[in-house]
XYZ file of C-alpha atoms in Angstrom:
767
model
C 36.540 129.698 70.806
C 37.967 127.336 68.157
C 35.750 127.117 65.123
C 33.847 123.921 64.442
C 32.703 125.035 61.008
C 36.165 124.238 59.680
C 35.433 120.535 60.160
C 33.754 119.290 56.973
C 30.504 117.441 57.260
C 27.908 116.436 54.710
C 27.431 118.203 51.406
C 28.881 118.103 47.913
C 32.286 119.533 48.818
C 32.602 117.258 51.815
C 31.520 114.210 49.864
C 34.165 114.941 47.248
C 36.862 115.332 49.889
C 35.858 112.157 51.666
C 35.810 110.281 48.395
C 39.412 111.319 47.799
C 40.305 110.300 51.322
C 38.659 106.902 51.048
C 40.169 105.985 47.684
C 43.523 104.528 48.819
C 42.042 102.889 51.909
C 39.429 100.556 50.435
C 39.240 98.661 47.211
C 35.536 99.039 46.590
C 32.632 100.587 48.404
C 28.900 100.430 47.858
C 27.331 103.795 47.024
C 25.992 105.460 50.138
C 22.345 106.357 50.444
C 21.559 110.037 50.740
C 21.265 111.190 54.328
C 17.737 111.948 55.506
C 16.800 115.642 55.331
C 16.266 117.337 58.702
C 12.722 117.182 60.018
C 10.850 119.551 62.310
C 10.151 116.883 64.960
C 12.653 114.005 64.995
C 10.333 111.811 67.092
C 7.404 111.946 64.682
C 6.914 108.615 62.924
C 10.038 107.146 64.534
C 10.860 104.344 66.935
C 13.335 104.960 69.767
C 16.428 103.059 70.869
C 16.004 100.623 73.751
C 19.152 100.490 75.881
C 19.745 96.772 76.383
C 21.905 97.311 79.477
C 19.155 99.241 81.235
C 16.687 96.562 80.125
C 18.939 93.875 81.593
C 18.811 95.649 84.973
C 15.033 95.780 84.721
C 14.813 92.095 83.824
C 17.057 91.139 86.729
C 14.992 93.268 89.115
C 11.822 91.634 87.795
C 13.292 88.182 88.440
C 14.031 89.156 92.028
C 10.638 90.806 92.588
C 8.575 88.022 91.051
C 4.779 87.964 90.975
C 2.682 90.870 89.778
C 5.365 93.474 90.519
C 7.897 91.532 88.466
C 5.398 91.287 85.634
C 4.850 95.051 85.714
C 8.598 95.657 85.695
C 9.013 93.490 82.602
C 6.207 95.375 80.893
C 8.460 98.446 80.646
C 11.767 96.668 79.946
C 11.476 97.617 76.270
C 10.815 101.313 76.824
C 13.425 103.652 75.298
C 15.823 105.455 77.623
C 18.694 107.839 76.992
C 22.384 106.925 76.951
C 24.422 109.182 79.262
C 27.947 110.278 78.405
C 28.714 111.448 81.957
C 32.505 111.385 81.682
C 35.177 110.972 79.041
C 35.662 107.261 79.712
C 31.972 106.621 78.996
C 32.641 107.286 75.309
C 34.749 104.138 74.949
C 32.958 102.298 77.756
C 33.853 101.792 81.403
C 32.827 99.819 84.471
C 29.331 101.305 84.283
C 28.577 100.037 80.793
C 29.547 99.883 77.126
C 30.648 102.808 75.016
C 28.868 105.038 72.551
C 29.622 102.945 69.478
C 28.137 99.855 71.132
C 24.853 101.666 71.655
C 24.847 103.202 68.178
C 25.514 99.813 66.612
C 22.705 98.316 68.697
C 20.384 101.099 67.521
C 21.207 100.244 63.910
C 20.329 96.612 64.671
C 17.011 97.644 66.224
C 16.085 99.954 63.347
C 13.241 98.636 61.218
C 13.500 99.078 57.425
C 11.869 102.283 56.313
C 11.159 103.464 59.868
C 13.262 106.290 61.390
C 15.087 105.491 64.631
C 15.711 108.065 67.388
C 18.821 107.578 69.512
C 18.577 109.564 72.771
C 21.954 110.809 74.013
C 22.860 112.974 77.029
C 25.841 115.343 76.805
C 26.937 115.825 80.409
C 30.550 116.651 81.287
C 30.999 120.429 81.434
C 33.873 121.845 83.479
C 32.504 122.636 86.930
C 29.450 120.493 86.250
C 26.489 120.964 88.615
C 28.004 123.964 90.359
C 25.225 124.258 92.948
C 24.353 120.686 93.908
C 27.123 118.247 94.740
C 25.768 114.804 93.862
C 26.516 115.121 90.163
C 29.751 117.085 90.225
C 31.979 115.895 87.401
C 35.553 115.077 86.497
C 36.458 118.415 84.853
C 37.251 121.562 86.814
C 36.274 125.116 85.791
C 39.553 126.182 84.223
C 40.977 126.703 80.759
C 42.876 123.402 80.744
C 39.789 121.312 81.423
C 37.761 123.439 78.998
C 40.209 122.381 76.298
C 39.814 118.749 77.410
C 36.012 119.088 77.229
C 36.323 120.189 73.621
C 39.031 117.889 72.295
C 38.664 114.756 74.426
C 34.900 114.813 74.900
C 32.809 116.839 72.435
C 35.090 116.381 69.415
C 35.332 112.635 70.013
C 31.555 112.244 70.370
C 30.954 114.357 67.263
C 33.454 112.332 65.253
C 31.771 109.064 66.243
C 28.309 110.393 65.407
C 29.651 111.609 62.066
C 30.476 108.036 61.019
C 28.417 107.333 57.865
C 27.336 104.062 59.489
C 25.050 106.112 61.753
C 23.685 108.642 59.298
C 20.286 106.916 59.205
C 19.762 107.517 62.916
C 18.111 110.616 64.305
C 20.353 111.441 67.251
C 18.544 113.524 69.885
C 21.010 115.133 72.289
C 20.026 116.528 75.690
C 22.572 119.269 76.299
C 24.166 119.553 79.745
C 21.404 119.173 82.369
C 21.340 121.829 85.119
C 24.123 123.939 83.612
C 22.601 127.126 82.166
C 19.698 127.130 84.677
C 22.275 127.389 87.474
C 23.519 130.638 85.923
C 20.032 132.094 86.284
C 19.354 131.303 89.927
C 22.674 130.405 91.543
C 25.180 132.822 90.006
C 25.770 134.409 93.411
C 27.595 131.280 94.618
C 31.385 131.209 94.032
C 31.345 127.786 92.339
C 28.742 128.914 89.798
C 30.589 132.168 89.179
C 33.729 130.162 88.432
C 31.804 127.786 86.151
C 29.753 130.427 84.318
C 32.128 131.223 81.420
C 32.808 127.546 80.790
C 29.105 126.697 80.797
C 28.455 129.344 78.164
C 31.474 128.460 76.061
C 31.052 124.710 76.422
C 27.357 124.613 75.574
C 27.917 126.792 72.511
C 30.801 124.597 71.392
C 28.748 121.427 71.854
C 25.809 122.882 69.917
C 27.996 123.806 66.954
C 29.893 120.528 66.944
C 26.742 118.419 67.038
C 24.827 120.566 64.567
C 27.666 120.132 62.085
C 27.108 116.366 62.093
C 23.821 116.855 60.286
C 21.555 114.225 61.830
C 21.830 115.432 65.456
C 18.931 117.319 67.044
C 20.005 119.222 70.178
C 17.636 120.108 73.015
C 18.989 122.421 75.716
C 18.117 121.519 79.299
C 15.659 124.042 80.769
C 15.298 122.818 84.365
C 11.651 122.430 85.483
C 8.614 124.382 86.642
C 9.678 124.424 90.276
C 13.024 125.982 89.371
C 12.557 128.501 86.569
C 8.777 128.966 86.546
C 8.754 132.287 88.406
C 8.695 135.296 86.031
C 11.852 136.578 87.726
C 13.603 133.372 86.640
C 11.832 132.474 83.400
C 12.502 135.775 81.632
C 16.244 135.851 82.399
C 16.484 132.158 81.462
C 15.047 132.829 78.006
C 17.483 135.719 77.521
C 20.405 133.570 78.620
C 19.376 130.759 76.268
C 19.214 133.309 73.450
C 22.663 134.706 74.239
C 24.279 131.286 74.280
C 22.519 130.060 71.148
C 23.354 133.224 69.217
C 26.998 132.831 70.242
C 27.156 129.682 68.106
C 28.105 129.721 64.453
C 24.797 128.069 63.498
C 22.654 130.366 65.640
C 19.048 129.297 66.115
C 19.592 126.428 63.691
C 21.830 124.754 66.278
C 18.876 123.823 68.509
C 15.721 121.813 67.881
C 14.194 122.861 71.184
C 14.394 122.468 74.948
C 13.977 119.596 77.396
C 12.531 119.991 80.885
C 12.275 117.923 84.056
C 15.414 115.906 83.341
C 15.937 113.630 86.356
C 13.280 115.555 88.287
C 9.817 114.608 89.480
C 7.685 117.691 88.843
C 4.315 116.397 87.567
C 3.335 116.683 83.943
C -0.068 118.056 84.971
C -1.831 118.972 88.212
C -5.405 117.946 87.309
C -7.011 119.178 90.535
C -5.448 122.633 90.569
C -7.014 124.115 87.460
C -8.472 127.119 89.306
C -6.049 129.983 89.842
C -8.037 131.434 92.777
C -9.445 130.031 96.020
C -12.039 132.653 96.710
C -10.098 135.896 96.383
C -6.705 134.298 97.146
C -4.321 133.278 94.327
C -3.522 129.557 94.523
C 0.074 130.319 93.563
C 0.514 132.147 96.878
C 0.289 128.838 98.789
C 3.400 127.792 100.700
C 4.054 124.897 98.318
C 4.121 127.122 95.185
C 5.635 130.285 96.702
C 3.977 132.553 94.101
C 5.132 130.408 91.177
C 2.200 130.152 88.756
C 3.737 127.249 86.821
C 2.362 124.320 88.838
C 3.546 121.614 86.453
C 5.601 120.887 83.352
C 2.717 121.533 80.971
C 2.551 125.053 82.412
C 6.328 125.580 82.289
C 6.841 124.375 78.720
C 4.002 126.576 77.474
C 5.410 129.520 79.430
C 8.954 128.867 78.200
C 7.849 128.535 74.576
C 6.197 131.962 74.684
C 9.257 133.529 76.345
C 11.642 132.047 73.786
C 9.580 133.073 70.764
C 9.328 136.588 72.204
C 13.137 136.632 72.402
C 13.438 135.737 68.719
C 13.537 131.930 68.655
C 11.699 130.431 65.670
C 8.149 129.236 66.266
C 9.220 125.760 65.099
C 11.111 124.990 68.324
C 9.695 122.112 70.312
C 9.659 120.886 73.888
C 10.522 117.547 75.442
C 9.417 116.566 78.956
C 11.172 113.849 80.920
C 8.379 111.764 82.432
C 10.561 108.979 83.825
C 9.759 109.700 87.487
C 6.924 112.239 87.697
C 3.827 110.005 87.727
C 2.959 110.300 91.459
C 0.449 107.465 91.527
C -0.184 104.980 94.293
C -2.406 105.194 97.326
C -1.397 108.758 98.219
C -2.499 110.273 94.913
C -5.553 112.527 95.377
C -8.671 111.650 93.387
C -10.570 114.933 93.612
C -10.214 118.623 94.393
C -10.005 119.441 98.090
C -13.066 120.995 99.718
C -11.010 122.908 102.290
C -11.255 126.696 102.406
C -7.765 127.001 103.911
C -5.374 127.749 101.054
C -2.441 125.583 102.145
C -4.716 122.695 103.081
C -6.547 123.054 99.767
C -3.286 122.857 97.824
C -1.778 120.050 99.898
C -4.903 117.902 99.526
C -5.280 118.619 95.797
C -1.747 118.397 94.417
C -0.494 115.114 92.957
C 3.113 116.148 93.677
C 3.537 114.514 97.090
C 6.978 115.906 97.935
C 7.351 117.894 101.129
C 8.802 120.762 99.049
C 9.317 121.404 95.327
C 13.034 121.738 95.986
C 13.288 118.101 97.192
C 15.011 116.790 94.095
C 17.077 113.799 95.256
C 15.472 110.322 95.100
C 12.156 111.627 96.505
C 10.065 109.045 98.348
C 6.651 108.373 96.819
C 7.544 109.240 93.219
C 6.338 107.077 90.351
C 6.973 106.534 86.666
C 4.952 108.923 84.511
C 3.776 108.831 80.907
C 5.535 106.339 78.651
C 7.803 107.780 75.974
C 5.736 108.904 73.008
C 5.949 111.292 70.085
C 3.719 114.335 69.590
C 1.595 113.771 72.716
C -1.820 115.362 72.685
C -3.527 117.472 75.332
C -1.188 120.447 75.724
C -1.041 122.308 72.390
C 0.362 125.466 74.005
C 3.430 123.501 75.063
C 4.443 122.571 71.498
C 5.561 119.144 72.669
C 7.757 117.040 70.432
C 7.711 114.072 72.800
C 7.619 112.611 76.268
C 11.006 111.008 76.892
C 12.830 109.087 79.601
C 16.088 111.004 79.742
C 16.958 109.715 83.221
C 16.362 105.944 83.124
C 14.022 104.880 85.961
C 16.018 103.127 88.637
C 19.185 105.195 88.331
C 20.076 107.106 91.483
C 19.973 110.907 91.710
C 22.783 110.915 94.261
C 24.287 108.991 97.157
C 22.537 109.169 100.537
C 25.919 109.029 102.305
C 29.503 109.881 101.440
C 30.864 107.301 98.965
C 34.476 107.745 97.787
C 34.733 107.646 93.979
C 36.917 108.707 91.058
C 34.110 110.432 89.122
C 34.152 113.770 90.955
C 30.725 113.090 92.531
C 30.320 114.411 96.066
C 27.951 113.941 98.968
C 24.972 116.324 98.841
C 22.963 116.455 102.061
C 19.792 116.863 99.975
C 20.196 113.121 99.276
C 20.451 112.300 102.986
C 17.074 111.240 104.448
C 18.208 112.261 107.952
C 19.002 115.862 106.984
C 16.747 118.766 107.961
C 17.345 121.221 105.140
C 17.055 125.010 105.447
C 16.330 125.045 101.699
C 13.205 122.970 102.324
C 11.733 125.201 105.023
C 13.616 123.247 107.683
C 12.051 119.910 106.813
C 13.598 116.484 106.223
C 14.642 115.955 102.629
C 12.279 113.035 101.996
C 15.065 111.247 100.096
C 15.207 107.465 99.955
C 17.842 105.780 102.148
C 20.729 103.576 100.991
C 21.106 105.308 97.626
C 24.268 104.697 95.563
C 26.190 107.281 93.526
C 24.300 109.309 90.941
C 23.683 107.229 87.820
C 24.131 103.866 89.564
C 21.336 101.285 89.589
C 19.123 101.828 92.654
C 16.716 98.907 92.816
C 14.585 100.012 95.754
C 13.923 103.262 93.917
C 12.954 101.332 90.789
C 10.496 99.173 92.752
C 8.905 102.323 94.168
C 8.680 104.010 90.764
C 6.926 100.997 89.250
C 4.569 100.590 92.200
C 3.590 104.293 92.117
C 3.447 104.687 88.346
C 0.739 106.902 86.896
C -0.691 105.876 84.488
C -0.431 102.549 86.273
C 1.670 99.853 84.639
C -0.329 96.738 83.832
C 1.321 93.351 83.968
C 0.512 92.576 80.364
C 1.585 96.026 79.183
C -1.782 96.775 77.579
C -4.346 96.873 80.361
C -6.243 93.963 78.793
C -6.775 90.465 80.159
C -3.665 89.148 81.826
C -1.346 87.108 79.626
C 0.233 84.277 81.593
C 1.641 82.195 78.727
C 5.399 82.391 78.305
C 7.036 82.337 74.853
C 8.591 79.129 73.568
C 12.188 78.422 74.492
C 14.729 79.802 71.976
C 16.407 77.024 69.979
C 19.198 76.590 67.477
C 21.862 78.662 69.215
C 24.802 79.032 66.842
C 28.204 80.599 67.407
C 29.367 83.324 65.046
C 32.520 85.398 64.837
C 34.830 85.598 67.839
C 37.703 87.836 68.877
C 39.877 87.833 71.968
C 37.173 89.765 73.832
C 33.848 89.079 72.086
C 31.634 86.345 70.690
C 28.583 86.563 68.435
C 25.631 84.191 68.737
C 22.352 83.755 66.884
C 19.271 81.598 67.391
C 15.880 80.605 65.994
C 13.022 82.927 66.912
C 10.633 81.935 69.698
C 6.859 82.010 69.317
C 4.170 83.448 71.587
C 0.380 83.790 71.537
C 0.673 87.603 71.675
C 4.107 88.123 70.203
C 7.709 87.989 71.358
C 9.102 91.429 72.221
C 12.729 90.538 72.900
C 15.379 88.260 74.290
C 17.699 88.314 77.291
C 21.198 86.908 76.744
C 22.956 85.265 79.675
C 26.612 84.297 80.053
C 27.347 81.662 82.669
C 23.864 82.316 84.047
C 24.177 86.124 84.399
C 22.217 88.509 82.157
C 24.542 90.595 79.971
C 22.077 92.326 77.647
C 18.799 92.286 75.764
C 17.920 92.477 72.094
C 14.802 92.580 69.952
C 16.524 90.576 67.201
C 17.720 86.953 67.101
C 21.426 87.724 67.340
C 23.730 89.334 69.860
C 27.434 90.057 70.324
C 28.737 89.481 73.836
C 31.620 91.814 74.694
C 34.054 92.297 77.568
C 35.212 88.660 77.619
C 38.628 87.227 78.455
C 40.918 85.897 75.730
C 41.148 82.108 75.314
C 38.216 81.456 77.648
C 35.078 79.314 77.237
C 31.645 80.573 78.252
C 28.144 79.059 78.406
C 25.645 81.285 76.586
C 21.885 80.882 77.018
C 18.925 82.952 75.803
C 15.448 83.605 77.237
C 12.507 85.072 75.287
C 9.965 87.507 76.715
C 6.588 88.842 75.599
C 4.745 92.138 76.092
C 3.228 90.955 79.382
C 6.675 90.303 80.823
C 6.367 86.512 80.651
C 9.783 84.929 80.250
C 10.587 81.588 78.683
C 12.868 78.999 80.177
C 16.506 79.335 79.196
C 17.691 77.751 75.978
C 20.106 74.864 75.902
C 23.577 76.294 76.594
C 25.987 77.025 73.772
C 29.695 76.964 74.566
C 31.679 79.748 72.898
C 35.430 80.212 73.203
C 37.190 83.502 72.612
C 40.375 83.699 70.546
C 43.770 83.293 72.153
C 45.872 86.422 72.650
C 49.166 85.433 71.028
C 51.041 88.623 71.897
C 52.804 90.942 69.431
C 53.921 88.183 67.113
C 50.324 87.255 66.378
C 48.871 90.719 66.873
C 45.887 91.324 64.642
C 44.263 94.041 66.733
C 44.554 97.516 65.194
C 45.054 100.606 67.371
C 42.116 102.801 68.217
C 41.385 105.550 65.724
C 43.025 108.903 66.553
C 40.547 111.419 67.965
C 40.412 115.182 68.329
C 42.134 115.959 65.021
C 42.421 119.746 64.810
C 44.186 122.594 63.041
C 46.499 124.390 65.470
C 47.863 127.068 63.147
C 48.188 128.234 59.552
C 50.386 130.496 57.435
C 50.304 131.264 53.733
C 52.181 127.984 53.065
C 51.659 125.711 56.089
C 48.934 123.937 58.069
C 49.781 122.673 61.566
C 47.823 119.700 62.943
C 47.478 117.922 66.279
C 45.432 114.986 67.566
C 44.916 112.799 70.624
C 47.019 109.675 71.068
C 45.626 106.294 70.025
C 45.817 103.196 72.203
C 46.868 99.665 71.294
C 47.374 96.347 73.075
C 51.034 96.194 72.002
C 51.789 99.887 71.518
C 51.341 102.554 68.846
C 54.513 103.151 66.810
C 53.393 106.046 64.631
C 50.730 107.928 62.707
C 50.154 108.268 58.982
C 48.922 111.684 57.878
C 46.733 112.014 54.785
C 46.148 115.183 52.789
C 43.202 115.016 50.377
C 43.323 111.213 50.539
C 47.063 110.811 49.895
C 49.566 109.930 52.602
C 52.022 112.792 53.060
C 53.871 111.744 56.223
C 54.366 109.146 58.932
C 55.308 110.603 62.314
C 55.843 109.291 65.822
C 54.403 112.364 67.548
C 50.758 113.457 67.779
C 51.370 116.585 65.707
C 52.503 117.463 62.203
C 53.042 120.607 60.117
C 52.311 120.306 56.407
C 54.569 122.665 54.430
C 55.035 123.925 50.879
C 51.350 124.671 50.332
C 49.758 127.340 48.158
C 48.297 130.429 49.838
C 44.514 130.566 50.152
C 43.893 126.853 49.534
C 41.927 124.337 51.605
C 42.938 120.725 52.196
C 41.206 117.818 53.944
C 43.350 115.984 56.494
C 42.982 112.662 58.297
C 45.219 110.473 60.445
C 45.577 106.706 61.024
C 47.568 105.040 63.790
C 49.895 102.055 63.165
C 51.282 99.518 65.659
C 54.436 97.376 65.717
C 52.716 94.585 63.804
C 51.714 96.968 61.026
C 48.025 97.038 61.922
C 46.352 100.271 60.816
C 43.587 101.916 62.808
C 40.395 103.213 61.344
C 40.647 106.724 59.961
C 40.227 109.640 62.333
C 37.612 112.242 61.702
C 38.609 114.676 58.990
C 39.463 118.343 59.367
C 39.919 121.091 56.795
C 43.020 123.260 56.975
C 43.088 126.400 54.849
C 46.280 128.348 54.285
C 46.194 132.100 54.777
C 45.524 134.415 51.879
C 48.496 136.365 50.581
C 47.074 139.857 51.034
C 43.467 140.770 51.789
C 42.381 142.559 54.936
C 45.203 144.300 56.845
C 46.373 142.858 60.152
C 44.252 144.246 62.968
C 40.898 144.317 61.143
C 38.346 143.041 63.631
C 34.698 142.795 64.682
C 33.401 142.914 68.247
C 29.944 141.801 69.394
C 29.208 142.962 72.941
C 26.248 142.018 75.128
C 25.409 142.389 78.818
C 22.877 140.910 81.258
C 22.128 143.194 84.215
C 20.654 142.664 87.650
C 20.384 145.264 90.415
C 23.893 146.781 90.445
C 25.634 143.781 88.881
C 26.027 142.546 85.331
C 27.692 139.927 83.163
C 29.427 141.154 79.995
C 30.182 138.954 76.978
C 32.474 139.787 74.050
C 32.897 137.887 70.806
C 36.109 139.098 69.137
C 36.753 138.119 65.505
C 40.048 138.561 63.646
C 38.858 139.744 60.222
C 42.362 140.035 58.804
C 44.105 137.546 56.521
C 46.870 136.955 59.060
C 46.900 135.072 62.326
C 47.627 137.181 65.391
C 50.268 135.604 67.618
C 49.352 138.017 70.408
C 46.549 140.543 70.797
C 45.359 143.403 72.986
C 41.774 144.646 73.020
C 40.911 148.001 74.591
C 37.632 149.830 75.193
C 36.086 152.428 77.516
C 33.046 151.940 79.738
C 30.672 154.898 79.229
C 28.769 154.556 82.495
C 31.281 154.057 85.308
C 31.149 150.268 85.161
C 33.808 148.238 86.955
C 34.979 144.682 86.220
C 35.071 142.443 89.300
C 35.910 139.062 87.755
C 36.818 137.891 84.247
C 37.338 134.694 82.315
C 38.981 133.434 79.123
C 41.330 136.469 79.155
C 43.284 138.811 81.442
C 41.628 142.129 82.377
C 43.146 145.413 83.604
C 41.126 148.558 84.240
C 42.292 152.129 84.783
C 39.409 154.504 85.316
C 36.937 153.742 82.545
C 39.551 152.182 80.224
C 39.725 148.381 80.048
C 42.668 146.500 78.555
C 42.157 142.824 77.668
C 44.995 140.433 76.855
C 44.671 136.723 76.043
C 44.728 133.747 78.349
C 47.446 131.146 77.806
C 45.208 128.987 75.624
C 43.977 131.693 73.207
C 47.152 133.728 72.637
C 46.972 132.969 68.909
C 43.898 134.253 67.092
C 43.795 132.794 63.594
C 42.705 134.605 60.485
C 38.911 134.669 60.497
C 38.807 133.049 63.936
C 36.798 134.237 66.933
C 37.253 134.074 70.684
C 34.551 134.343 73.353
C 35.498 136.199 76.550
C 33.494 137.631 79.408
C 33.391 139.118 82.864
C 31.215 140.018 85.840
C 31.022 143.640 86.914
C 29.189 146.276 88.887
C 27.380 149.330 87.566
C 25.207 152.249 88.516
C 22.721 153.899 86.280
C 21.808 152.533 82.852
C 24.802 150.242 82.231
C 25.250 151.566 78.674
C 27.395 149.459 76.343
C 30.871 150.481 75.123
C 30.701 151.951 71.625
C 34.313 151.635 70.400
C 36.921 148.866 70.555
C 40.492 148.654 69.265
C 42.520 145.503 68.564
C 46.292 146.013 68.620
C 45.620 149.708 68.101
C 43.283 149.289 65.089
C 39.587 150.167 65.344
C 37.106 147.288 65.258
C 33.678 147.122 63.696
C 31.044 146.914 66.420
C 28.494 144.230 65.547
C-alpha cells in the first residue's frame, strides 16, 4: 500500500517546507495561529456544523406541512447533521448538493470565537461498497484499478482539502465507511463480499492514515449495530478484525478516536422495559425477536464493543458515537410499561420499543422516529464510554429505493426496501419498508414527516417544551449585494429581532429556498453568468416561527466574456504523489485540473522554487543528491495565464547510496480462522535502500493449508510452498515501502503460521 506518511503535515519540518513553498506565491501573509492540540473527545465543549442544505429541505417540508407538525419540523432545522461524500463527484459538488469546501467554509462562518466547531463528515466510497445489500452499492468496483482511484481521486483529494490551513480550527469527525468491515464478519461467505474483502481492509487502512496525517481529523470506524454484531459469535471476531485493520495502518491505534454505531439504522438507544434478563427461568434473549442476542439496544452494544476492543489491545481512551437520527420509536405504538404476559414472545413484543417486525428490517422502516438530539458526552450509560449522540444519516434521507430506479451512482434495487416483498431473511414476513422511496441518500419527505411525528423524546413546537411561542421574528431589512462572479453572488442584511431570539435565516432565490445560515450574510452559488436574480431572506426563531420575506434584492452575476476576458483560474491539481525514486531522481504524478477554457500546463515547485513547466500530469526531477528529501507542489495554468491554487504538497526522498542490501525485508503475517477456513494477511516491507522493480515472495505452510483465493498479488502453490508475485499496480516496491496482500484459504488442524519468508531469494525478518 502506498505510504501516506511521506506526505508532510503539521510540525516544525512541515511548517518550514510550507514556508519555503509559499514565499514566491504571496507577497505577505499574516502569521498563522497554532493548530489546536488533539483532544480526547472532540465533541466536548464544541458546537457542531449545521448543514444548510439539509436545513433548507426541512424548512421547505415545514412550509408544506404547516400547523403544529410544521412547527415541530422547524424546531430541528438547526440540528447538526453529517456531510456525506458518497462518490467522487460529491467532493466538488454535484446535482445532489454543494462540495466539501462549501460545507467547510460554511462551518468556518458558523464557528463562534473561542468555541470549537465539529464538522461531521462521512467517508463512503470503497470499491465494492455495501457488498451484501444492494441499495447503497457504489461507483467503484472491487478491483485494483478502482482501488487506485479510491486512493488518488477520493481519499487523497479529501485529505488535501481538509489539510488546507483555512480549516485547521475545525475538529473534523469522520465516520469511516459504513457497513464495510461489519460485512466481512457476517457476510464473507457471499461472493461479492469475498471479492470486496481485500479492498475494504486496504481502503479503510489507507483512509485512516491519510486522515490522521491531517492532524485535526478524528476518525470513528463504523461498527454496525446491536442487531447485527451483538451476538458473541459476531462481536468477538469484529473486534479482532477492527484490531487487524487498525494495526495495519502506519499510525496504529492513534489513527482512530473510536467507533460509531447505528449509522442509518433504527435500533433503539435503550429498551427501558426489558431490563430483566430472565422471564421466570427463560432467558429474554431467547425470544424470537432477539434470537439469543443479549445486546437489546445500542447502549448494550457500545458497552459490549468497548470491552471487546480494550481486551484486544485498544487504548481505554477510545470513545463511542451512536447515531440517533431515526431510533426514537415514539408515537402511539410505543409501550409505556413492562408487559404482564408470561409468554416469552408476547412479553418481548409488548415490552420492546423497537416496533419493527424483525431486527433485520433496515430499509425505511415504518413507525420509526427521531431519537435523542445530537449532544456531547451524554449521561446515563457510563459503560458505553460515549463521546456523543450524532445524526450521521440526516433524518429524511432515504435508505434505499422501494422500486428499481435507473441511476449513474451504482445504486441498485434491494428487495428489503420493497414494502410488497416477503423476505426469507425476516422469517418470511413483509419488509415493513415505506412505499414510494427514492434512491438512497435522496430526500424522502414522507419518511421525514413520520420521523418527526414519532420522535422520542417528542419534538415540541417551540423547541424547548415550554409555553408555545407564536411570535415570528421581524422581517430582515437592508439587503445589500456583495461580490459577484459568473456563478455566485454574496448578500448581507440587517439582523432581525425576536422575543426569544433569532436562530437563523433562510435565503431564497426567485422564491425558492437555496440555503440557510445562522449569520447575516450568505453566498448564493450555482448561478448562470450574466443573469439577474431576486434574492429574499426570511428569519426564524427556536420555535420554528418564520418571518415574512424581506423586500427583494436584485443581484446580477458577471458576464462570461470567453477566453479573452478569462479571469477564472483552473482547479488546483489533486492527488500529487511520488511514483518512483532513485539516488538522483524523484518521479511525480498528479490528477488533471479542469478549467473553463482549458488547462495549458502545470508548474512544478521544489522546496518553493519553480523547477519546470510541463504539459503532462507527470514530471521527473533529476540531478538530485542521494538521501535528500524535497517538498513538491504543482499549480495549473490556463491559456489566459491564470494560475490555480497550489496542490497539496508531497515529500520525495532520493534513495540512499548504500545502506541495506537489496532484498532486505520484513514480513508481518496474521490469520483469522473459522471452522476449516481462514483469511491470511501479509504486510511486506522492503527494508533495503533500493527500489525493487519486481519481486517474488516465497514461504511454506507448516500445517497443510491451501490458498483458495488471493488479492493484491498473484499466488501459486506447489505442495506446501507458496510463491507470490506482484499485481500490475504494485510491481515496484520502493525503498522502505510496504505492500499489503492477502488471501482466503482452507486448513485442518491448528492453522499454524509460516515461520520463514524469502524476498527475491533473501531471508526476511518475521515481525
